[in-house]
PDB file of C-alpha atoms in Angstrom:
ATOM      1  CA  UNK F 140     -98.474 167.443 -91.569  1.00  0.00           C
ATOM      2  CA  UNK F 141    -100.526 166.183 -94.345  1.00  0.00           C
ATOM      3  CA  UNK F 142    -101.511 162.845 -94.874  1.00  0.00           C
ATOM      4  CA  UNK F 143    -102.945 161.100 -97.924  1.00  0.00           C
ATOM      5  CA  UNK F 144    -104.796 158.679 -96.026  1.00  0.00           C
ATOM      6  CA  UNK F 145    -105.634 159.133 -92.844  1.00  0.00           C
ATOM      7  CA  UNK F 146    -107.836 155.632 -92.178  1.00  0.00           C
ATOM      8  CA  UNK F 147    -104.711 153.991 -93.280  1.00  0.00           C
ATOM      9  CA  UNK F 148    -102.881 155.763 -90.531  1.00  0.00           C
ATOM     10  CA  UNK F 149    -105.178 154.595 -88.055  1.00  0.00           C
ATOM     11  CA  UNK F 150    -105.489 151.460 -88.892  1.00  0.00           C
ATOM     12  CA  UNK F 151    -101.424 151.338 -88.809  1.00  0.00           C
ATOM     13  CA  UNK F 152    -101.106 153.407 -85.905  1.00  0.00           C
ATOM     14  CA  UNK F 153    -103.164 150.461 -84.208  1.00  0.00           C
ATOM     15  CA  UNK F 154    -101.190 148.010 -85.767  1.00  0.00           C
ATOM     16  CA  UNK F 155     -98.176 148.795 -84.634  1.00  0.00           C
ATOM     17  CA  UNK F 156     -99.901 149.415 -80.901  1.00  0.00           C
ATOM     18  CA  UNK F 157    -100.305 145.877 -80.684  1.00  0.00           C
ATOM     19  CA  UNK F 158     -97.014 144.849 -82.418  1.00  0.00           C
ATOM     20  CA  UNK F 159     -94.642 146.143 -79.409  1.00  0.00           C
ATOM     21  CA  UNK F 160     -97.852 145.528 -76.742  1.00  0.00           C
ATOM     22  CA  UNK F 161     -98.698 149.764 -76.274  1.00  0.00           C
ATOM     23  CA  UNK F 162    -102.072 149.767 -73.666  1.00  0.00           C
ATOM     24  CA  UNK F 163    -102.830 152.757 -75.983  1.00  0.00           C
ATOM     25  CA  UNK F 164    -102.564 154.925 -79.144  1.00  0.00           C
ATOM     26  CA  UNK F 165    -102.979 158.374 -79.888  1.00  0.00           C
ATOM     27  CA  UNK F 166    -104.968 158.885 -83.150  1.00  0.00           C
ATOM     28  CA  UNK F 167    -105.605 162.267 -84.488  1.00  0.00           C
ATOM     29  CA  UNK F 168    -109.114 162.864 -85.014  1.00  0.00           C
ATOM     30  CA  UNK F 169    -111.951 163.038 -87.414  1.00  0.00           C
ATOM     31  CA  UNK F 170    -116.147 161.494 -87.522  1.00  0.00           C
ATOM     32  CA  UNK F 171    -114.982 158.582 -89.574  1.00  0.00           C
ATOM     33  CA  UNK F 172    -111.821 157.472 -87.397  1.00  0.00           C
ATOM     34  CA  UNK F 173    -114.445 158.126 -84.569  1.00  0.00           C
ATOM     35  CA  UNK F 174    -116.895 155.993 -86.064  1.00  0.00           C
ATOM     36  CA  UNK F 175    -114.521 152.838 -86.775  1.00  0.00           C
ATOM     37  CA  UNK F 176    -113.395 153.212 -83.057  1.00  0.00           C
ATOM     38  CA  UNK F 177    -116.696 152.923 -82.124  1.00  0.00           C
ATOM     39  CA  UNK F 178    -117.352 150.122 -84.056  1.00  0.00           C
ATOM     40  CA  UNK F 179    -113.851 148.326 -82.680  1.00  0.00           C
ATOM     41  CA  UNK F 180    -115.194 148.882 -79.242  1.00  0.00           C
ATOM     42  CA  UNK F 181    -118.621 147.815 -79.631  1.00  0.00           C
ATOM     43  CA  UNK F 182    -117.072 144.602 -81.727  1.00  0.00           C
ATOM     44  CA  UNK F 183    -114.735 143.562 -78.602  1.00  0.00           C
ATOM     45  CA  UNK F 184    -111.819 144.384 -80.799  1.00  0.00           C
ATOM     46  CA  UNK F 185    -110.232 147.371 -78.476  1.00  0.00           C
ATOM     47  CA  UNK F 186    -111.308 147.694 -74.678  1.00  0.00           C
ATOM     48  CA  UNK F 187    -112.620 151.827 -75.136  1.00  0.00           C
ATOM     49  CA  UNK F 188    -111.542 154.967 -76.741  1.00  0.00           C
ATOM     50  CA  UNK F 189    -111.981 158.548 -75.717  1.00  0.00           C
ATOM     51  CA  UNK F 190    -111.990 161.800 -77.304  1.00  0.00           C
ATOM     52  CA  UNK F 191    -109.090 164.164 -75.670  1.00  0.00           C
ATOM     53  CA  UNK F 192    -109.379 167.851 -76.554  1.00  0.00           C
ATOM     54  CA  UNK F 193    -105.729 170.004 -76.217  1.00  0.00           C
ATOM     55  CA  UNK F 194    -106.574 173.737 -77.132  1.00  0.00           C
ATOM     56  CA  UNK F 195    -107.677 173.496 -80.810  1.00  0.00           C
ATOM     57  CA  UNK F 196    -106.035 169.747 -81.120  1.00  0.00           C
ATOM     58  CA  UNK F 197    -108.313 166.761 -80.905  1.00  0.00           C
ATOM     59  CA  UNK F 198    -107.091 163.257 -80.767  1.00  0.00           C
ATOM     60  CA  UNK F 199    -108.576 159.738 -80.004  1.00  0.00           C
ATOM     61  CA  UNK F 200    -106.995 157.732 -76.989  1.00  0.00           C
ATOM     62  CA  UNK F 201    -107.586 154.244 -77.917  1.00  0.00           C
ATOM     63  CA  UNK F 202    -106.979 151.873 -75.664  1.00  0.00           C
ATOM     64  CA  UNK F 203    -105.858 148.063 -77.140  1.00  0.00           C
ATOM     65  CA  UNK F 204    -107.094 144.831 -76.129  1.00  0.00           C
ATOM     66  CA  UNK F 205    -104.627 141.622 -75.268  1.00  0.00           C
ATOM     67  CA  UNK F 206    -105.734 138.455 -73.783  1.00  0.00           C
ATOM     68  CA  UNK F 207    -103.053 136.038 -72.358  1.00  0.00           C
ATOM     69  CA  UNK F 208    -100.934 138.704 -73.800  1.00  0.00           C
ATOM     70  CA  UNK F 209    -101.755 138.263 -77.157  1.00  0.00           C
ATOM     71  CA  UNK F 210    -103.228 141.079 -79.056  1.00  0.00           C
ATOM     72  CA  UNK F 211    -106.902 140.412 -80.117  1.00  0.00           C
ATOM     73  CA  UNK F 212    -106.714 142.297 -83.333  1.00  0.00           C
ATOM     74  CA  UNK F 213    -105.379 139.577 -85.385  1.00  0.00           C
ATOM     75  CA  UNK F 214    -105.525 141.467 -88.934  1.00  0.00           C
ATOM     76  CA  UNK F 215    -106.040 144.768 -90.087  1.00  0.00           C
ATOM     77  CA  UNK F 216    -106.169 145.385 -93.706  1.00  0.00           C
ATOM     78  CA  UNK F 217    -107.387 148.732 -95.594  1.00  0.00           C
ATOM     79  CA  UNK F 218    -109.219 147.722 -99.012  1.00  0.00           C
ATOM     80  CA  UNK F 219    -110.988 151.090-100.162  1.00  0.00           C
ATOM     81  CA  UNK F 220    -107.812 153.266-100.744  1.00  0.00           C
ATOM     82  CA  UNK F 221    -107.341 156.991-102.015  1.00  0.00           C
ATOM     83  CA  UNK F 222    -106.180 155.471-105.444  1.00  0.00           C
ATOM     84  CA  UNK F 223    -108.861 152.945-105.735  1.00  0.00           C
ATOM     85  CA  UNK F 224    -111.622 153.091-103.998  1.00  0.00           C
ATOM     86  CA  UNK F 225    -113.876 149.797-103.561  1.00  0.00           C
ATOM     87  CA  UNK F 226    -117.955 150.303-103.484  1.00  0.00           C
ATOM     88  CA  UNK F 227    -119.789 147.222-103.318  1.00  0.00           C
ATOM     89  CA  UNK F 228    -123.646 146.356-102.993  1.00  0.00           C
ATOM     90  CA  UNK F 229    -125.229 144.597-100.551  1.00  0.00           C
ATOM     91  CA  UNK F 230    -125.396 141.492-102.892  1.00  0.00           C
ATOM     92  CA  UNK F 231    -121.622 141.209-102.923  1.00  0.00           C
ATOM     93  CA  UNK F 232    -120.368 142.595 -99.587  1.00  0.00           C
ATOM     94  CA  UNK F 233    -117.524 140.162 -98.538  1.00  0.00           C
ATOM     95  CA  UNK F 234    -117.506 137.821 -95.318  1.00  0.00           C
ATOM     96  CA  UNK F 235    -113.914 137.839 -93.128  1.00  0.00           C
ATOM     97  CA  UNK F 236    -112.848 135.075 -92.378  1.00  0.00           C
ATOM     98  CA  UNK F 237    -116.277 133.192 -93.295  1.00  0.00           C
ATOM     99  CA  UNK F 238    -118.145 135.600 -90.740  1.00  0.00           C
ATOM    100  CA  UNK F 239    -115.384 135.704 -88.010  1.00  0.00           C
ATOM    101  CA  UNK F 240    -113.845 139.027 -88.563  1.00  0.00           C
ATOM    102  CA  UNK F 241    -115.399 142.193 -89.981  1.00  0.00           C
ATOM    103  CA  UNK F 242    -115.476 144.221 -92.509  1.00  0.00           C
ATOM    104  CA  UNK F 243    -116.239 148.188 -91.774  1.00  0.00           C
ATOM    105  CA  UNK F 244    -118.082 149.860 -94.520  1.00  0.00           C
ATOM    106  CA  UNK F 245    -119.199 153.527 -95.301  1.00  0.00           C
ATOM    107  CA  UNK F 246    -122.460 153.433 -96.495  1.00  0.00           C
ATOM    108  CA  UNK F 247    -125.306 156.465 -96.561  1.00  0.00           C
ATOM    109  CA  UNK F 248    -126.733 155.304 -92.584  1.00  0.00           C
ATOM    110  CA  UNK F 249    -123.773 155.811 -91.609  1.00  0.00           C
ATOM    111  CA  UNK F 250    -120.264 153.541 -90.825  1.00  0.00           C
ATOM    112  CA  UNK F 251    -121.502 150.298 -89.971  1.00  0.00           C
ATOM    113  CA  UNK F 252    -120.168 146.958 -89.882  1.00  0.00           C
ATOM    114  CA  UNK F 253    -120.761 144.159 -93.059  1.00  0.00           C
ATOM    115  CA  UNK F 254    -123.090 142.467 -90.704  1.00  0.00           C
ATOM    116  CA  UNK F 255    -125.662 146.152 -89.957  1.00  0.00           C
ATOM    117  CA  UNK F 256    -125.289 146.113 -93.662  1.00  0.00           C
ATOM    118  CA  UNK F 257    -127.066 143.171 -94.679  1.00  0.00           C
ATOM    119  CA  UNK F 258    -129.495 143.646 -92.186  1.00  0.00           C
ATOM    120  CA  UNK F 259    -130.217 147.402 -93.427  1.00  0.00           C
ATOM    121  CA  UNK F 260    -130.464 146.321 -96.897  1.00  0.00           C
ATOM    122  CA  UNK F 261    -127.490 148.853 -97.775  1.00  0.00           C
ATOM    123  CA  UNK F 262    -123.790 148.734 -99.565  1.00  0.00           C
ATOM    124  CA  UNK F 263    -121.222 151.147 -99.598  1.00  0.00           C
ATOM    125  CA  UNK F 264    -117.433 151.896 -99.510  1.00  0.00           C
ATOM    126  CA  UNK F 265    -115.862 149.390 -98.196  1.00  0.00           C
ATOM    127  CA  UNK F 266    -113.158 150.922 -95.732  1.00  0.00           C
ATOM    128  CA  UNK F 267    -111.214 147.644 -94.242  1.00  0.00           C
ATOM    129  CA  UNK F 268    -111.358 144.330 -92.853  1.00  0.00           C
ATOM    130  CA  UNK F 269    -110.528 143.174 -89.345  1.00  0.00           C
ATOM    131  CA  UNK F 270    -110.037 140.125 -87.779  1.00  0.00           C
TER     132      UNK F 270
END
């Protein structure tokens, strides 16, 4: 199966996860998805993730976060979509929530979090925001 968007997917595979309280999701894989799981993890927005390899299939395990059984992904929203994709500069790169969630943002060091952004002096695609 094809899909269009396959950050999208993620992010609504994840969604859903924590909607009906899944300990974890199967994601199939790519560098970016890898990349934003990474970031989730080191964040404190998922507890890990793991690469699983079946034959020539790869997927990513990633395993939620609740606490006092409440999910602690609040939000997840895509912003740079197939359609329209949203590139921003350093200057302009938004703040969640006033600096309380993230935003995740392909730039050329990498995928890196709004925050690693300013700091690096560097804009980008910005992917989604999570909170």
């Amino acid at each position: 199966m094809h899909l269009t968007d396959p950050i999208a997917d993620m992010l609504t595979r994840i969604r859903n996860g924590n909607i009906a309280k899944h300990s974890e999701v199967k994601i199939p894989f790519s560098k970016i998805k890898e990349s934003m799981a990474d970031i989730l993890k080191n964040e404190g927005y998922i507890v890990s993730y793991e690469v699983k390899e079946e034959g020539t299939k790869k997927d990513i395990l990633v395993t939620l976060k609740y606490m006092d059984g409440d999910a602690v992904i609040k939000g997840l929203k895509r912003i740079s979509k197939p359609g329209r994709r949203v590139y921003t500069s350093v200057e302009n790169l938004p703040k969640v929530l006033g600096g309380l969630g993230i935003a995740i943002v392909s730039t050329p060091k990498g995928v890196i979090t709004d925050k690693e952004c300013r700091k690096h002096n560097v804009g980008g695609e910005v992917l989604c925001y999570v909170w």
